[in-house]
Coordinates of C-alpha atoms in Angstrom, one line a residue:
L1 CA -25.1 43.6 38.0
G2 CA -23.9 43.9 41.3
M3 CA -22.0 47.2 40.8
P4 CA -21.4 49.7 43.5
F5 CA -23.7 52.8 42.8
E6 CA -20.8 55.0 42.5
Q7 CA -19.1 53.4 39.9
L8 CA -22.7 53.1 38.2
E9 CA -22.8 56.7 38.2
R10 CA -19.6 57.3 37.0
K11 CA -20.2 54.8 34.1
V12 CA -23.8 56.4 33.1
E13 CA -22.2 60.0 33.0
Q14 CA -19.5 58.7 30.5
M15 CA -22.3 57.2 28.2
R16 CA -24.3 60.5 28.8
K17 CA -21.1 62.6 27.7
K18 CA -20.6 60.6 24.6
L19 CA -24.1 60.8 23.5
F20 CA -24.4 64.6 23.8
E21 CA -21.1 64.8 21.5
V22 CA -22.8 62.8 18.9
R23 CA -26.4 64.7 19.3
E24 CA -24.3 68.0 19.2
K25 CA -23.4 67.0 15.3
R26 CA -26.8 66.8 14.2
V27 CA -29.1 70.3 13.3
H28 CA -30.6 72.1 16.1
P29 CA -34.1 72.3 16.3
L30 CA -35.2 75.8 15.7
K31 CA -36.3 77.6 18.9
D32 CA -37.7 81.3 20.1
D33 CA -34.9 82.9 21.7
K34 CA -36.6 86.3 21.5
I35 CA -37.1 88.0 24.7
L36 CA -40.7 89.8 25.4
T37 CA -41.5 92.4 27.7
D38 CA -45.2 91.5 28.3
W39 CA -44.3 88.0 28.9
N40 CA -41.2 88.5 31.3
G41 CA -43.6 90.5 33.3
L42 CA -46.1 88.0 33.8
M43 CA -43.1 85.8 34.8
I44 CA -41.8 88.6 37.1
A45 CA -45.0 88.8 38.8
A46 CA -45.5 85.0 39.0
L47 CA -42.0 84.6 40.6
S48 CA -42.4 87.5 43.0
K49 CA -45.8 86.4 44.2
G50 CA -44.2 82.8 44.6
A51 CA -41.3 84.3 46.7
Q52 CA -43.9 86.0 49.0
T53 CA -46.0 83.1 49.6
F54 CA -43.8 80.4 49.8
D55 CA -40.7 82.6 51.3
N56 CA -38.3 81.7 48.7
P57 CA -35.7 84.2 48.0
E58 CA -34.7 82.4 45.0
Y59 CA -37.5 83.3 43.3
A60 CA -37.4 87.1 44.0
E61 CA -33.7 86.7 42.6
H62 CA -34.8 85.5 39.3
A63 CA -37.4 88.0 39.1
K64 CA -34.9 90.9 40.0
K65 CA -32.7 89.6 37.4
S66 CA -35.5 89.6 34.7
A67 CA -37.0 93.2 35.8
D68 CA -33.1 94.7 35.8
F69 CA -32.5 93.3 32.4
I70 CA -35.6 94.9 31.1
L71 CA -35.2 98.2 32.8
N72 CA -31.5 98.4 31.4
N73 CA -31.8 97.0 28.2
M74 CA -35.2 97.6 26.9
R75 CA -35.9 101.3 27.3
M76 CA -36.5 103.9 24.9
E77 CA -34.8 107.5 25.2
D78 CA -38.2 108.9 26.7
G79 CA -38.5 106.1 29.3
G80 CA -40.8 104.1 27.6
L81 CA -40.5 100.3 26.7
Y82 CA -39.5 98.1 23.9
H83 CA -41.3 95.0 23.0
R84 CA -38.8 92.9 21.8
Y85 CA -35.0 91.8 22.6
R86 CA -32.8 89.5 20.5
E87 CA -29.2 89.1 20.1
G88 CA -28.4 92.9 21.4
E89 CA -31.0 94.1 19.6
V90 CA -34.0 96.0 20.8
N91 CA -37.0 96.8 18.2
F92 CA -40.8 97.4 18.2
K93 CA -42.4 100.3 20.5
G94 CA -44.1 98.7 23.7
N95 CA -47.7 97.9 23.6
I96 CA -50.5 98.4 26.5
D97 CA -49.4 94.8 27.2
D98 CA -46.0 95.5 28.2
Y99 CA -46.5 98.2 30.1
A100 CA -49.6 96.5 32.4
F101 CA -47.6 93.3 32.7
L102 CA -44.2 94.8 33.7
V103 CA -46.0 97.2 36.1
W104 CA -47.6 94.2 37.7
G105 CA -44.5 92.4 37.8
L106 CA -42.8 95.2 39.6
I107 CA -45.7 95.8 42.0
E108 CA -45.4 92.3 43.3
L109 CA -41.5 92.3 43.3
Y110 CA -41.5 95.5 45.4
E111 CA -43.7 93.5 47.7
A112 CA -41.5 90.4 47.8
T113 CA -38.3 92.5 48.2
F114 CA -39.4 95.8 49.3
E115 CA -36.8 97.6 46.9
T116 CA -38.3 100.9 46.4
K117 CA -36.7 101.5 43.1
Y118 CA -39.4 98.6 41.5
L119 CA -42.1 100.6 42.9
K120 CA -40.9 104.0 41.4
E121 CA -40.4 102.0 38.2
A122 CA -43.9 100.7 38.3
I123 CA -45.2 104.4 38.8
N124 CA -43.1 105.8 36.2
L125 CA -44.3 103.2 33.5
T126 CA -48.0 103.9 34.7
D127 CA -47.7 107.4 34.2
Y128 CA -46.2 107.1 30.9
A129 CA -49.0 104.7 30.0
I130 CA -51.4 107.2 30.9
K131 CA -50.0 109.8 28.8
H132 CA -49.6 107.9 25.8
F133 CA -52.1 104.9 25.6
W134 CA -54.9 106.6 27.5
D135 CA -58.2 107.5 25.3
E136 CA -59.2 110.9 26.7
E137 CA -62.3 110.8 24.8
N138 CA -64.0 107.2 25.7
S139 CA -61.5 106.4 28.6
G140 CA -59.7 103.1 28.6
F141 CA -56.3 102.3 27.2
F142 CA -55.5 101.9 23.4
F143 CA -53.3 98.8 22.7
T144 CA -50.9 101.2 20.6
P145 CA -49.3 104.3 21.7
D146 CA -50.0 107.7 20.1
N147 CA -46.2 108.2 19.5
T148 CA -46.4 104.7 17.4
D149 CA -43.9 104.6 14.5
E150 CA -46.6 102.5 12.4
E151 CA -49.6 104.1 10.3
L152 CA -52.6 102.8 11.8
I153 CA -56.0 102.9 10.5
I154 CA -57.6 102.8 13.8
R155 CA -56.4 102.4 17.4
Q156 CA -57.8 99.3 19.0
K157 CA -58.7 98.9 22.6
E158 CA -58.7 95.2 24.2
V159 CA -60.4 94.2 27.1
Y160 CA -61.2 90.4 26.8
D161 CA -59.3 88.0 28.8
G162 CA -58.4 85.1 27.0
A163 CA -55.5 82.6 27.7
Y164 CA -53.6 85.6 29.0
P165 CA -55.2 88.7 30.8
S166 CA -55.9 91.9 28.4
G167 CA -53.6 95.0 28.9
N168 CA -56.9 97.0 30.2
S169 CA -57.7 94.7 32.8
V170 CA -54.1 94.5 34.3
M171 CA -54.2 98.3 34.2
L172 CA -57.2 98.5 36.2
Y173 CA -55.8 95.9 38.8
N174 CA -52.3 98.2 38.7
L175 CA -53.9 101.6 39.2
V176 CA -56.2 100.4 42.1
R177 CA -53.0 99.2 43.7
L178 CA -51.0 101.8 43.2
S179 CA -53.5 104.4 44.3
R180 CA -53.8 102.4 47.8
M181 CA -50.2 102.3 47.7
T182 CA -49.2 105.9 47.3
G183 CA -52.2 107.6 48.5
K184 CA -52.8 109.2 45.0
T185 CA -56.4 109.6 44.0
E186 CA -55.8 110.4 40.3
Y187 CA -55.0 106.6 39.7
E188 CA -58.4 105.5 41.3
N189 CA -60.0 107.8 39.2
Y190 CA -58.6 106.3 36.2
A191 CA -59.6 103.2 37.5
Q192 CA -63.0 104.0 37.6
K193 CA -63.1 105.7 34.4
E194 CA -62.1 102.2 32.9
T195 CA -65.1 100.4 34.7
T196 CA -67.6 102.6 33.3
A197 CA -66.0 102.5 30.0
F198 CA -66.0 99.0 29.6
S199 CA -69.2 98.1 31.8
F200 CA -71.5 96.9 28.9
D201 CA -69.0 94.6 27.8
I202 CA -68.3 93.1 31.2
Q203 CA -72.3 92.9 32.1
R204 CA -72.6 91.1 28.7
M205 CA -70.0 88.3 29.6
P206 CA -68.6 88.6 32.8
S207 CA -66.7 85.2 32.4
A208 CA -64.7 86.3 29.6
H209 CA -63.3 89.3 31.7
T210 CA -62.4 87.5 34.6
M211 CA -59.1 89.6 35.3
F212 CA -60.9 92.8 34.9
L213 CA -63.3 91.6 37.4
I214 CA -60.4 91.2 40.0
G215 CA -59.5 94.8 39.6
F216 CA -63.0 95.5 39.8
D217 CA -63.4 93.7 43.2
F218 CA -60.3 95.8 44.5
L219 CA -62.1 98.9 43.5
V220 CA -65.1 98.8 44.9
N221 CA -64.3 96.3 48.0
E222 CA -62.8 97.0 51.5
T223 CA -59.2 97.1 51.3
F224 CA -56.2 97.5 53.5
E225 CA -53.0 99.4 53.6
I226 CA -50.5 97.8 55.6
V227 CA -47.5 99.7 56.7
V228 CA -44.6 97.8 58.6
V229 CA -41.6 100.1 60.5
G230 CA -38.8 98.2 61.2
K231 CA -35.5 97.1 60.1
R232 CA -35.4 95.4 56.8
K233 CA -33.2 92.3 57.6
K234 CA -34.2 92.0 61.3
D235 CA -35.7 88.9 62.6
D236 CA -38.9 90.5 64.1
T237 CA -39.7 92.5 60.7
K238 CA -39.1 89.3 58.5
E239 CA -41.5 87.5 61.4
L240 CA -44.4 90.4 61.2
I241 CA -44.3 90.2 57.3
R242 CA -44.0 86.5 57.4
T243 CA -47.5 86.4 59.3
I244 CA -49.1 88.8 56.7
Y245 CA -48.1 86.8 53.9
D246 CA -49.0 83.5 55.5
R247 CA -52.7 84.3 55.0
F248 CA -54.8 85.0 51.8
I249 CA -55.6 88.7 52.1
P250 CA -56.4 89.7 48.3
F251 CA -57.6 93.1 49.0
A252 CA -54.5 94.5 50.8
V253 CA -51.3 96.5 49.7
L254 CA -47.9 96.0 51.9
L255 CA -45.4 98.6 52.3
L256 CA -42.4 98.5 54.6
K257 CA -40.6 101.5 55.9
Y258 CA -37.1 101.1 56.7
K259 CA -34.2 103.7 57.0
G260 CA -33.1 104.6 53.6
S261 CA -35.8 103.3 51.8
E262 CA -37.0 106.4 50.3
I263 CA -40.9 105.2 50.8
E264 CA -41.8 108.4 52.3
Q265 CA -41.4 110.3 48.9
I266 CA -43.8 107.8 47.2
A267 CA -46.6 107.4 50.1
E268 CA -46.3 110.5 52.1
Y269 CA -48.8 109.1 54.5
V270 CA -46.2 106.8 56.0
K271 CA -44.0 109.9 57.0
E272 CA -45.2 110.1 60.7
L273 CA -45.3 106.2 60.9
T274 CA -43.0 105.0 63.5
A275 CA -41.6 102.0 65.4
I276 CA -42.7 101.1 69.0
E277 CA -39.8 100.9 71.4
N278 CA -37.4 100.1 68.1
K279 CA -39.4 96.7 67.2
A280 CA -41.1 96.0 63.8
T281 CA -44.3 97.9 64.4
A282 CA -47.4 97.3 62.0
Y283 CA -49.9 99.8 60.9
V284 CA -53.1 98.2 59.5
C285 CA -55.1 101.1 57.7
K286 CA -58.2 101.4 55.7
N287 CA -58.7 104.2 53.3
F288 CA -55.6 105.5 54.8
S289 CA -56.8 106.1 58.4
C290 CA -54.7 103.6 60.5
N291 CA -55.4 101.9 63.5
L292 CA -53.2 102.1 66.2
P293 CA -49.9 100.5 65.7
T294 CA -48.8 97.2 67.2
T295 CA -45.9 94.9 67.4
D296 CA -48.2 91.7 68.2
K297 CA -48.3 89.5 65.5
E298 CA -51.9 88.1 66.6
K299 CA -53.2 91.7 67.0
V300 CA -52.2 92.2 63.4
L301 CA -54.5 89.0 62.2
E302 CA -57.3 90.1 64.2
L303 CA -57.3 93.8 62.6
L304 CA -57.1 92.3 59.4
G305 CA -60.1 90.2 60.2
E306 CA -58.0 86.8 60.1
K307 CA -58.6 85.9 63.8

C-alpha cells in the first residue's frame, strides 16, 4: 500500500490491542499452573547445562531463580522437599524424583555459577534422600519416604527410564558425581550398591535404562576431577573454564576455588591447591591424585586427553 514501515507497525499494534481486549472477554482455557519440584529440577539442569555449553549467563539466571524459589518456598521444617506449590500453598511430601531431579539441577547449577550454596544444598538433599528413601535391606531408593503421611501397602522402587528418567537412575548419576566432587567415598558406595541391586533389570533390557547406564558409565570409567584456582570474575579464570566447557568431557567434575567460596569445607582435597603467580591455575586430577598445576590452556586439554 506504499505505507511507511513505522506507520504499518503502529497500525498493527493498534489492531493487536483491540483484538486482545475482545479476546479477554472470552472464557480463558484451563491451564495447569502448579509448580512441581521434580520437573523444575529437570529444567534447572537443562538451563544450567545450556549456560555452561553456550556461555549464556541468562540461562543460569533463570535456573537460579527457579532453584531459589524451590529452596525458599518448598521445604519442610526438617529440610525435606514438598512436591507441589500452587497459589501460595505447598502440599505432598516429595518423592524420590523430586530429590533426584533437583539435586541434578543443583549440581549443574553449581558448575554453571560456582556458587557454593547450590552444591551444599545438593549434598544436604542427597543425605536426606539416603536417610528417608534408601532400602537398607535390598538397596536402591524407594519412590516414597519412610516418613510419608500416607498408609501404603508396599513401597515401590522404580528404575525404568521412560519419557523422563527414573529417580533411581538420576540418583546413581548424582551419587557418582558428588563422590568425585567431595571426595567422600560413602556416596560411591551407595552408587555401587545401586548397580548391584538393579543389575538383573539392566542386563535384561539395557535400552529401557539409558539414564542408569550413564550413571554406571560414570562409575566405572576413568574420570577427572578438575579444580580451577583463581579469581572468580577475572578474565583468565573465565577463559580457563571456557576452554574446559568448549570440549565434551562426560566423565569429569569441575570445581572452582576462589576467595570466599568455602569449597574447602565441601572438598577437603582442594585445601592445599593454590594459584601459580596469582594466575588462574588448573589442577587435573584422577582419583584425587593431581597432575602438576598449569596456567596453560593447551596443557589442560592435553591432560584431559583432548589434544
